Amino acid sequence: MSSTSRFLPPSLIPIFLLLASQFLFQSAWAQPKANAPSADKFEVLETTISDIHQAFRAGTLTSEQLVKAYLDRIKAYDQPTKLNSIILVNPEAITTARTLDAEFRKTGKLRPLHGIPVIVKDNFNTKGLQTTGGSIALKGFIPSEDAWQVQKLREAGAIVLAKSNMAEWAFTPMHSQSSMAGETLNPYNLAHVPAGSSGGTAAAVAANLGTVGLGSDTGNSIRGPSSHNALVGFRTSLGLISRYGIIPLYTRNDVGGPMCRTVEDAVRLLDVTAGYDPHDPITKNSQGKIPKTYTQFLNKDGLKGARIGVMRQLSDNNIHPEIRQLFDQAIADMKKAGAMVIDVTIADFDSLRANQGCATFKEDIELYLRTFVKRDTLKTLDDIIRIGGYSEIVRNRLEGQKNRQGRYNHPEIPCGDAYTDPLRIKYRKAVEAEMDRLNVDALIYPTWNYPPALVGDAKGYKGDNSQLVAPATGLPAFTIPMGYTTGDLPAGVQFLGRLFAEPTLIRLTYSYEQATHHRVAPKRFVAIVK
């Protein structure tokens, strides 16, 4: 006799069993997945977009909780450690998160970046939120519309969590110092710089003060800070993503894009920002060249059978011994993952890259002021200088741009972008022709040939390879962590590809990342804030 039949009449046993089974089914359905974190134990440290969305779907995390966790980390770490990566936090971030949580409860659907907090460099226009380019000249300027990339991120469900510090006007790749917020430090070693000009975004994302970040890159400013902070940084093909609403440095070079802790997260940002924008005519060149989704190229075996060219003209030029050792190991790791690695030399390299510089800051910045700022007292470069308050390096560079126009050398050659400038077209064609001749998928070199410099040590700024190929040619270049030097200082390896060959670079960098897993959080910033 069963234990149930001892206490129930036989006629009620079927009803009891039905009710019991329904109760057990409903209880099981209500329980979170075994491997899902509970809301108060979700691991913010090193989390990814995929992790966060999995927790949203499991009902164990809300966007509001996530935003609060990051705001707690900013409060606990940014100023107390003098990291100084954030200029301001978005006072509407929690309200926006609540709205997105309500949308998910109602629809059961997550947008591509639903509820994801983003650190945005302070030269991207953010509607309703101050944008200064790191300069007190723009203090109090609140744009009436978003930059293209910010708009696309918001449409995809992302939340602007905070605006990050930067090198003022994006003038220097050495450090990230501004008249708005002072100097940002490197979270891996606070005695060292995070590079510039997107050092605030890099330091904040590296220290897990936000999920992902946006930076801009004129010559170095996404890839350099990403390398110095063990991040993935994408400088995409010139024309793939609109620069509309980004305070310019040199529009003919400028690119905006992802700075993230993983290749996958960077790809997810790329997916929603790439495309034609009539406000930025150069993006016409991207039409017909963008796949339905870049995530399809996240292939762990992407290095298998690949042909990788080592650009010895950069990797062997005045390199620190520890960086050389890391780069040699990176090559060995790529071979182990199935790649064939060969040396590549670009003929006439020094002459090809010469005479590429043009002075366009004055006209670019004055166009920005007329288009967006619209202040009678701030229309010209002279107005910016008159307001003052800048470091010596910024003042000197502003003064130096007042009377400079055109190409620094050979002024008779007009200045154009990567699609119209004859010197740039010649340079790009030479690089791609050698890649084609040797049938290589990408060229590699250390992002920097030296570790991050000490704060205040201008002579320590050495080995910045990011300036030398991609900006003038318009070619895409991605950096990814390749290890650490003495003092826990990160280093990166850079992959350079053909124009609009982002799918190939994604495949290669993702495969290298998955084979090595060099990225670790900075030790001083790993404690979870309660």
Coordinates of C-alpha atoms in Angstrom, one line a residue:
M1 CA 0.0 0.0 0.0
S2 CA 1.3 3.5 -0.9
S3 CA 1.8 6.1 1.8
T4 CA -0.7 8.3 -0.1
S5 CA -3.5 5.8 0.1
R6 CA -3.1 5.5 3.8
F7 CA -4.4 9.0 4.3
L8 CA -6.7 9.6 1.3
P9 CA -9.8 7.8 0.0
P10 CA -9.1 6.0 -3.3
S11 CA -11.4 8.4 -5.1
L12 CA -9.3 11.4 -4.2
I13 CA -5.9 10.0 -5.1
P14 CA -6.0 11.0 -8.8
I15 CA -7.0 14.6 -7.9
F16 CA -4.2 14.8 -5.4
L17 CA -1.6 13.5 -7.8
L18 CA -2.7 16.0 -10.5
L19 CA -2.5 19.0 -8.1
A20 CA 0.9 17.8 -6.8
S21 CA 2.3 17.5 -10.3
Q22 CA 1.1 21.0 -11.2
F23 CA 2.7 22.4 -8.1
L24 CA 6.0 20.7 -8.8
F25 CA 5.9 21.9 -12.4
Q26 CA 5.2 25.5 -11.4
S27 CA 7.9 25.5 -8.7
A28 CA 10.4 24.2 -11.2
W29 CA 9.5 26.8 -13.7
A30 CA 9.8 29.6 -11.1
Q31 CA 13.3 28.5 -10.0
P32 CA 16.3 30.3 -11.7
K33 CA 18.6 28.2 -13.8
A34 CA 21.1 26.3 -11.7
N35 CA 24.1 28.2 -13.1
A36 CA 22.4 31.6 -13.2
P37 CA 23.4 34.2 -10.6
S38 CA 20.9 35.6 -8.2
A39 CA 20.2 39.3 -8.4
D40 CA 22.2 40.2 -5.4
K41 CA 25.2 38.0 -6.4
F42 CA 25.5 38.7 -10.1
E43 CA 29.2 39.0 -10.9
V44 CA 29.6 42.4 -12.5
L45 CA 33.4 42.0 -12.7
E46 CA 34.4 41.1 -16.3
T47 CA 30.8 40.5 -17.3
T48 CA 29.8 40.6 -20.9
I49 CA 26.7 41.6 -22.9
S50 CA 25.8 37.9 -23.4
D51 CA 26.2 37.2 -19.6
I52 CA 23.9 40.1 -18.8
H53 CA 21.2 39.2 -21.3
Q54 CA 21.3 35.6 -20.0
A55 CA 20.7 36.9 -16.5
F56 CA 17.9 39.2 -17.7
R57 CA 16.1 36.3 -19.4
A58 CA 16.6 34.1 -16.3
G59 CA 14.9 36.8 -14.2
T60 CA 18.0 37.0 -11.9
L61 CA 19.1 40.5 -12.8
T62 CA 17.5 43.7 -14.0
S63 CA 19.1 46.6 -15.8
E64 CA 18.3 48.9 -12.8
Q65 CA 20.3 46.6 -10.6
L66 CA 23.2 46.5 -13.1
V67 CA 23.3 50.3 -13.4
K68 CA 23.3 50.7 -9.7
A69 CA 26.1 48.2 -9.3
Y70 CA 28.3 50.2 -11.8
L71 CA 27.4 53.5 -10.2
D72 CA 28.4 52.0 -6.9
R73 CA 31.8 51.0 -8.4
I74 CA 32.3 54.5 -9.9
K75 CA 31.6 56.0 -6.5
A76 CA 33.9 53.6 -4.7
Y77 CA 36.8 53.6 -7.1
D78 CA 37.0 56.4 -9.6
Q79 CA 37.8 59.4 -7.3
P80 CA 39.0 57.5 -4.2
T81 CA 41.8 55.8 -6.1
K82 CA 42.4 59.0 -8.2
L83 CA 41.8 56.9 -11.3
N84 CA 39.8 59.9 -12.6
S85 CA 38.3 58.3 -15.6
I86 CA 34.8 59.9 -15.4
I87 CA 33.8 63.5 -16.0
L88 CA 30.2 63.0 -15.1
V89 CA 27.6 60.3 -14.6
N90 CA 24.2 60.4 -16.3
P91 CA 21.6 61.3 -13.7
E92 CA 18.9 59.7 -15.9
A93 CA 20.7 56.3 -16.1
I94 CA 18.6 54.6 -13.5
T95 CA 15.3 56.0 -14.9
T96 CA 16.3 54.8 -18.3
A97 CA 17.1 51.3 -16.9
R98 CA 13.7 51.1 -15.2
T99 CA 12.0 52.0 -18.5
L100 CA 14.0 49.2 -20.3
D101 CA 13.1 46.7 -17.6
A102 CA 9.4 47.5 -17.9
E103 CA 9.7 47.1 -21.7
F104 CA 11.3 43.7 -21.3
R105 CA 8.6 42.6 -18.8
K106 CA 5.9 43.7 -21.2
T107 CA 7.4 42.3 -24.5
G108 CA 9.6 39.5 -23.4
K109 CA 12.1 40.7 -26.0
L110 CA 15.6 42.1 -25.6
R111 CA 16.9 44.6 -28.0
P112 CA 20.6 44.0 -29.2
L113 CA 22.1 46.1 -26.4
H114 CA 19.1 46.1 -24.0
G115 CA 20.0 47.6 -20.7
I116 CA 23.7 47.6 -21.3
P117 CA 25.5 50.5 -19.6
V118 CA 28.0 52.3 -21.9
I119 CA 30.9 54.6 -21.0
V120 CA 31.0 57.3 -23.7
K121 CA 34.1 59.5 -24.4
D122 CA 33.3 63.1 -23.8
N123 CA 33.7 64.2 -27.4
F124 CA 30.6 62.3 -28.5
N125 CA 27.5 64.4 -28.5
T126 CA 25.0 63.1 -25.9
K127 CA 21.5 64.6 -26.0
G128 CA 20.6 66.2 -22.7
L129 CA 24.0 65.5 -21.3
Q130 CA 27.0 67.8 -21.2
T131 CA 29.7 67.3 -23.9
T132 CA 33.0 69.1 -23.7
G133 CA 35.8 67.3 -25.4
G134 CA 37.6 67.7 -22.1
S135 CA 37.7 71.5 -22.4
I136 CA 36.3 74.1 -20.1
A137 CA 35.6 76.1 -23.3
L138 CA 32.6 73.8 -23.8
K139 CA 31.6 73.5 -20.2
G140 CA 27.8 73.6 -19.9
F141 CA 27.3 72.7 -23.6
I142 CA 24.4 70.3 -23.7
P143 CA 23.7 68.9 -27.2
S144 CA 20.1 68.8 -28.6
E145 CA 20.8 65.6 -30.5
D146 CA 23.0 62.5 -30.1
A147 CA 26.1 61.7 -32.1
W148 CA 25.2 59.0 -34.7
Q149 CA 26.8 56.2 -32.8
V150 CA 25.2 57.2 -29.5
Q151 CA 21.8 57.4 -31.2
K152 CA 22.3 53.9 -32.7
L153 CA 23.4 52.5 -29.3
R154 CA 20.4 54.0 -27.6
E155 CA 18.0 52.6 -30.3
A156 CA 19.5 49.2 -29.6
G157 CA 18.7 49.6 -25.9
A158 CA 22.0 50.8 -24.5
I159 CA 22.2 53.2 -21.6
V160 CA 24.7 56.1 -21.5
L161 CA 26.1 55.5 -18.0
A162 CA 28.8 58.2 -17.9
K163 CA 31.0 60.5 -20.0
S164 CA 34.7 59.7 -19.7
N165 CA 37.7 61.9 -19.4
M166 CA 40.0 62.4 -22.4
A167 CA 43.0 64.3 -23.6
E168 CA 41.7 67.8 -24.2
W169 CA 40.5 68.2 -27.7
A170 CA 42.0 64.7 -28.3
F171 CA 45.3 66.4 -29.0
T172 CA 47.7 63.9 -27.6
P173 CA 48.2 60.1 -27.7
M174 CA 50.5 60.3 -24.7
H175 CA 48.1 60.8 -21.8
S176 CA 44.5 61.7 -21.0
Q177 CA 44.5 65.0 -19.3
S178 CA 41.8 67.7 -19.5
S179 CA 40.9 71.1 -18.1
M180 CA 37.5 69.6 -17.2
A181 CA 38.7 66.7 -15.0
G182 CA 42.5 66.6 -14.7
E183 CA 44.5 63.5 -15.5
T184 CA 43.3 59.9 -15.8
L185 CA 45.6 57.1 -14.5
N186 CA 46.2 53.5 -15.6
P187 CA 44.1 51.1 -13.4
Y188 CA 46.8 48.4 -13.8
N189 CA 49.4 50.7 -12.3
L190 CA 48.4 54.1 -11.1
A191 CA 51.9 55.5 -11.6
H192 CA 51.5 55.1 -15.4
V193 CA 49.4 56.7 -18.1
P194 CA 46.5 55.0 -19.9
A195 CA 47.6 56.6 -23.2
G196 CA 45.4 59.1 -25.0
S197 CA 43.2 60.5 -26.1
S198 CA 40.5 57.9 -25.1
G199 CA 42.2 57.1 -21.8
G200 CA 39.1 57.8 -19.7
T201 CA 37.0 55.2 -21.6
A202 CA 39.8 52.7 -21.5
A203 CA 40.5 53.1 -17.8
A204 CA 36.8 52.9 -16.9
V205 CA 36.0 49.9 -19.0
A206 CA 39.2 48.1 -17.8
A207 CA 38.3 48.8 -14.2
N208 CA 34.8 47.5 -14.7
L209 CA 33.0 50.8 -14.2
G210 CA 30.8 50.1 -17.2
T211 CA 30.1 47.1 -19.5
V212 CA 31.5 48.6 -22.8
G213 CA 32.8 51.9 -24.1
L214 CA 33.0 54.3 -27.0
G215 CA 36.2 56.0 -28.1
S216 CA 37.5 57.9 -31.0
D217 CA 40.7 57.3 -33.0
T218 CA 42.5 59.9 -35.2
G219 CA 45.9 58.3 -35.1
N220 CA 46.0 56.1 -32.0
S221 CA 43.3 57.1 -29.6
I222 CA 41.2 53.9 -29.6
R223 CA 44.0 51.4 -30.1
G224 CA 46.6 52.9 -27.9
P225 CA 44.5 53.3 -24.7
S226 CA 43.0 49.8 -25.4
S227 CA 46.5 48.3 -25.6
H228 CA 47.6 50.1 -22.4
N229 CA 44.5 48.8 -20.5
A230 CA 44.2 45.2 -21.8
L231 CA 41.1 45.9 -23.9
V232 CA 40.0 45.1 -27.4
G233 CA 39.9 48.3 -29.6
F234 CA 38.4 48.5 -33.1
R235 CA 39.6 51.2 -35.5
T236 CA 37.3 50.3 -38.4
S237 CA 37.6 51.2 -42.1
L238 CA 37.3 54.9 -42.7
G239 CA 33.7 55.2 -43.9
L240 CA 32.2 52.2 -42.1
I241 CA 30.8 54.2 -39.2
S242 CA 29.6 57.8 -39.1
R243 CA 31.5 60.4 -37.2
Y244 CA 28.5 62.8 -37.1
G245 CA 28.3 64.5 -33.7
I246 CA 31.8 63.7 -32.6
I247 CA 34.0 66.7 -31.8
P248 CA 36.6 66.5 -34.6
L249 CA 40.4 66.5 -34.4
Y250 CA 41.2 65.9 -38.1
T251 CA 38.0 64.7 -39.9
R252 CA 40.1 63.2 -42.7
N253 CA 41.5 60.7 -40.1
D254 CA 38.8 60.5 -37.4
V255 CA 37.0 57.2 -36.6
G256 CA 34.8 56.4 -33.6
G257 CA 34.3 52.9 -32.3
P258 CA 34.2 50.2 -29.6
M259 CA 36.5 49.8 -26.7
C260 CA 35.6 46.6 -24.8
R261 CA 36.9 43.7 -22.7
T262 CA 36.1 41.1 -25.3
V263 CA 36.0 40.8 -29.1
E264 CA 32.4 39.6 -29.0
D265 CA 31.3 42.7 -27.1
A266 CA 33.1 45.0 -29.6
V267 CA 31.4 43.1 -32.4
R268 CA 28.0 43.6 -30.9
L269 CA 28.6 47.4 -30.8
L270 CA 29.9 47.4 -34.4
D271 CA 26.8 45.5 -35.5
V272 CA 24.4 48.4 -34.5
T273 CA 26.6 51.3 -35.5
A274 CA 28.0 50.4 -38.9
G275 CA 26.1 51.8 -41.9
Y276 CA 25.4 54.8 -44.1
D277 CA 24.6 58.1 -42.6
P278 CA 23.8 61.0 -44.9
H279 CA 25.2 63.4 -42.3
D280 CA 28.7 61.9 -43.0
P281 CA 29.1 61.5 -46.7
I282 CA 32.2 59.3 -46.4
T283 CA 29.9 56.4 -45.2
K284 CA 28.6 56.1 -48.7
N285 CA 31.7 53.9 -49.3
S286 CA 30.4 51.3 -46.9
Q287 CA 27.2 50.6 -48.9
G288 CA 27.1 47.0 -50.0
K289 CA 30.0 46.0 -47.8
I290 CA 28.2 45.4 -44.5
P291 CA 27.1 41.9 -43.6
K292 CA 23.7 41.2 -42.0
T293 CA 25.6 40.6 -38.7
Y294 CA 29.3 40.6 -37.9
T295 CA 28.7 38.1 -35.1
Q296 CA 28.7 35.3 -37.7
F297 CA 32.5 35.8 -37.9
L298 CA 33.2 34.9 -34.3
N299 CA 35.0 31.7 -35.0
K300 CA 37.2 30.0 -32.4
D301 CA 39.1 28.2 -35.2
G302 CA 39.5 31.4 -37.2
L303 CA 43.3 31.2 -37.2
K304 CA 43.3 27.7 -38.6
G305 CA 44.7 27.9 -42.1
A306 CA 45.1 31.7 -41.9
R307 CA 48.1 33.5 -43.4
I308 CA 49.5 36.2 -41.1
G309 CA 52.1 38.7 -42.2
V310 CA 54.5 40.1 -39.6
M311 CA 55.3 43.7 -40.4
R312 CA 58.9 43.7 -39.3
Q313 CA 59.3 47.3 -40.3
L314 CA 57.3 48.1 -37.2
S315 CA 57.8 45.2 -34.8
D316 CA 61.7 45.3 -35.0
N317 CA 62.0 49.1 -34.8
N318 CA 63.3 50.2 -31.4
I319 CA 61.4 47.7 -29.3
H320 CA 61.4 47.1 -25.6
P321 CA 62.7 43.5 -24.8
E322 CA 59.7 42.5 -22.8
I323 CA 57.3 43.7 -25.7
R324 CA 59.5 41.7 -28.1
Q325 CA 59.1 38.6 -25.9
L326 CA 55.3 39.0 -25.8
F327 CA 55.1 39.6 -29.5
D328 CA 57.2 36.5 -30.3
Q329 CA 54.9 34.5 -28.0
A330 CA 51.9 35.9 -29.8
I331 CA 53.3 34.7 -33.1
A332 CA 54.0 31.3 -31.5
D333 CA 50.4 31.2 -30.2
M334 CA 49.0 32.0 -33.7
K335 CA 51.1 29.2 -35.2
K336 CA 49.8 26.8 -32.6
A337 CA 46.3 27.8 -33.4
G338 CA 46.9 26.8 -37.0
A339 CA 48.1 30.0 -38.7
M340 CA 51.0 30.3 -41.1
V341 CA 53.1 33.3 -40.2
I342 CA 55.5 35.0 -42.7
D343 CA 57.5 38.2 -42.7
V344 CA 56.2 41.1 -44.8
T345 CA 58.1 44.2 -46.0
I346 CA 56.3 47.1 -47.6
A347 CA 58.6 48.5 -50.3
D348 CA 59.3 52.3 -50.0
F349 CA 57.4 52.3 -46.7
D350 CA 59.0 55.5 -45.3
S351 CA 58.4 57.5 -48.5
L352 CA 54.8 56.2 -48.8
R353 CA 53.9 57.4 -45.3
A354 CA 55.6 60.7 -45.6
N355 CA 53.7 64.0 -46.3
Q356 CA 50.4 62.6 -45.1
G357 CA 49.9 65.3 -42.5
C358 CA 47.4 68.2 -43.1
A359 CA 46.3 71.0 -40.8
T360 CA 42.5 70.9 -40.8
F361 CA 41.7 71.3 -37.1
K362 CA 40.8 75.0 -37.4
E363 CA 38.2 74.5 -40.1
D364 CA 36.9 71.2 -38.6
I365 CA 36.4 72.6 -35.1
E366 CA 34.9 75.8 -36.3
L367 CA 32.4 73.8 -38.4
Y368 CA 31.5 71.8 -35.2
L369 CA 31.0 75.0 -33.2
R370 CA 28.7 76.5 -35.9
T371 CA 26.7 73.3 -36.4
F372 CA 26.2 72.1 -32.8
V373 CA 27.3 74.7 -30.1
K374 CA 25.9 77.9 -31.7
R375 CA 27.2 80.3 -29.1
D376 CA 28.0 83.9 -30.1
T377 CA 30.9 83.9 -27.7
L378 CA 32.4 80.6 -29.1
K379 CA 32.6 80.5 -32.9
T380 CA 36.3 80.4 -33.6
L381 CA 39.6 78.8 -32.6
D382 CA 40.6 82.3 -31.3
D383 CA 37.5 82.1 -29.0
I384 CA 38.7 78.8 -27.6
I385 CA 42.1 80.1 -26.9
R386 CA 40.7 83.3 -25.3
I387 CA 38.7 81.3 -22.8
G388 CA 42.0 79.7 -21.6
G389 CA 42.5 77.3 -18.7
Y390 CA 44.6 74.8 -20.6
S391 CA 47.7 72.9 -20.0
E392 CA 50.8 74.1 -21.8
I393 CA 50.8 71.3 -24.3
V394 CA 47.1 72.1 -25.2
R395 CA 47.7 75.9 -25.5
N396 CA 50.8 75.3 -27.7
R397 CA 48.9 73.1 -30.0
L398 CA 45.9 75.4 -30.2
E399 CA 48.2 78.3 -31.0
G400 CA 50.0 76.2 -33.6
Q401 CA 46.8 75.5 -35.5
K402 CA 45.7 79.1 -35.8
N403 CA 47.6 79.9 -38.9
R404 CA 48.2 76.5 -40.3
Q405 CA 46.3 75.2 -43.3
G406 CA 46.9 72.5 -45.9
R407 CA 49.6 69.9 -46.2
Y408 CA 52.6 70.4 -43.9
N409 CA 55.0 69.6 -46.8
H410 CA 54.2 69.9 -50.5
P411 CA 51.2 72.3 -49.9
E412 CA 50.5 72.2 -53.6
I413 CA 49.0 68.7 -53.1
P414 CA 45.3 69.1 -51.9
C415 CA 44.3 67.5 -48.6
G416 CA 41.7 64.8 -49.0
D417 CA 40.5 61.7 -47.3
A418 CA 41.5 58.1 -47.9
Y419 CA 39.3 57.9 -51.0
T420 CA 40.3 61.2 -52.6
D421 CA 43.8 62.1 -51.5
P422 CA 46.4 60.8 -54.1
L423 CA 49.1 60.2 -51.5
R424 CA 46.7 58.2 -49.3
I425 CA 45.3 56.1 -52.2
K426 CA 48.9 55.3 -53.3
Y427 CA 49.9 54.3 -49.7
R428 CA 46.8 52.1 -49.3
K429 CA 47.2 50.4 -52.6
A430 CA 50.9 49.6 -51.9
V431 CA 50.0 48.0 -48.6
E432 CA 47.1 46.0 -50.0
A433 CA 49.1 45.0 -53.1
E434 CA 51.8 43.4 -50.9
M435 CA 49.2 41.6 -48.8
D436 CA 47.7 40.3 -52.1
R437 CA 51.1 39.3 -53.5
L438 CA 51.8 37.2 -50.4
N439 CA 48.2 36.1 -49.9
V440 CA 48.1 37.2 -46.3
D441 CA 44.8 37.8 -44.4
A442 CA 46.2 40.5 -42.1
L443 CA 49.4 42.2 -41.0
I444 CA 50.4 42.2 -37.3
Y445 CA 52.7 44.2 -35.1
P446 CA 52.8 45.4 -31.4
T447 CA 50.3 48.2 -30.8
W448 CA 53.1 49.9 -28.8
N449 CA 56.7 48.9 -28.9
Y450 CA 57.2 50.1 -25.3
P451 CA 55.1 49.7 -22.1
P452 CA 52.9 52.6 -20.8
A453 CA 55.0 55.6 -19.7
L454 CA 55.1 57.0 -16.2
V455 CA 52.8 59.8 -15.5
G456 CA 54.6 63.1 -16.4
D457 CA 57.4 61.4 -18.3
A458 CA 57.1 62.8 -21.9
K459 CA 60.3 60.9 -22.8
G460 CA 58.7 57.6 -21.9
Y461 CA 56.2 58.0 -24.8
K462 CA 57.8 55.7 -27.3
G463 CA 56.8 53.0 -29.8
D464 CA 53.3 54.1 -30.8
N465 CA 52.8 52.0 -34.0
S466 CA 49.1 52.9 -34.4
Q467 CA 49.9 56.2 -36.1
L468 CA 51.8 54.7 -38.9
V469 CA 49.5 52.8 -41.3
A470 CA 45.8 52.8 -40.6
P471 CA 45.0 56.5 -40.2
A472 CA 46.5 57.6 -43.5
T473 CA 45.3 54.6 -45.5
G474 CA 41.8 54.3 -44.1
L475 CA 42.5 50.6 -43.4
P476 CA 40.9 48.8 -40.4
A477 CA 43.2 47.9 -37.4
F478 CA 42.1 46.0 -34.3
T479 CA 44.2 45.7 -31.1
I480 CA 43.8 42.8 -28.6
P481 CA 45.7 42.0 -25.4
M482 CA 48.9 39.9 -25.8
G483 CA 50.1 39.9 -22.1
Y484 CA 51.7 42.1 -19.5
T485 CA 55.2 43.5 -18.8
T486 CA 56.8 44.2 -15.5
G487 CA 54.6 46.2 -13.2
D488 CA 51.4 44.5 -14.5
L489 CA 51.4 46.8 -17.5
P490 CA 49.4 45.5 -20.4
A491 CA 50.5 45.2 -24.0
G492 CA 48.5 44.7 -27.2
V493 CA 49.0 43.1 -30.6
Q494 CA 47.5 44.9 -33.6
F495 CA 45.9 43.2 -36.7
L496 CA 45.7 45.4 -39.8
G497 CA 43.4 44.4 -42.7
R498 CA 42.3 45.3 -46.1
L499 CA 39.6 48.0 -46.6
F500 CA 36.3 46.8 -45.2
A501 CA 37.8 43.5 -44.2
E502 CA 36.4 43.7 -40.7
P503 CA 34.9 40.1 -41.0
T504 CA 38.5 38.8 -41.5
L505 CA 39.9 40.8 -38.6
I506 CA 37.0 39.7 -36.3
R507 CA 37.7 36.0 -37.2
L508 CA 41.4 36.3 -36.5
T509 CA 41.3 38.4 -33.3
Y510 CA 38.5 36.3 -31.8
S511 CA 40.4 33.1 -32.5
Y512 CA 43.5 34.6 -30.9
E513 CA 41.6 35.8 -27.9
Q514 CA 40.0 32.4 -27.4
A515 CA 43.3 30.7 -27.7
T516 CA 45.1 32.9 -25.2
H517 CA 42.7 34.6 -22.8
H518 CA 45.2 37.3 -21.8
R519 CA 42.6 39.7 -20.4
V520 CA 42.4 39.9 -16.6
A521 CA 41.0 42.7 -14.4
P522 CA 43.4 45.1 -12.7
K523 CA 44.1 43.8 -9.3
R524 CA 43.2 47.0 -7.4
F525 CA 39.7 47.1 -8.9
V526 CA 38.5 43.5 -8.4
A527 CA 36.7 43.8 -5.1
I528 CA 32.9 43.7 -5.5
V529 CA 31.3 46.8 -4.0
K530 CA 28.5 45.9 -1.5

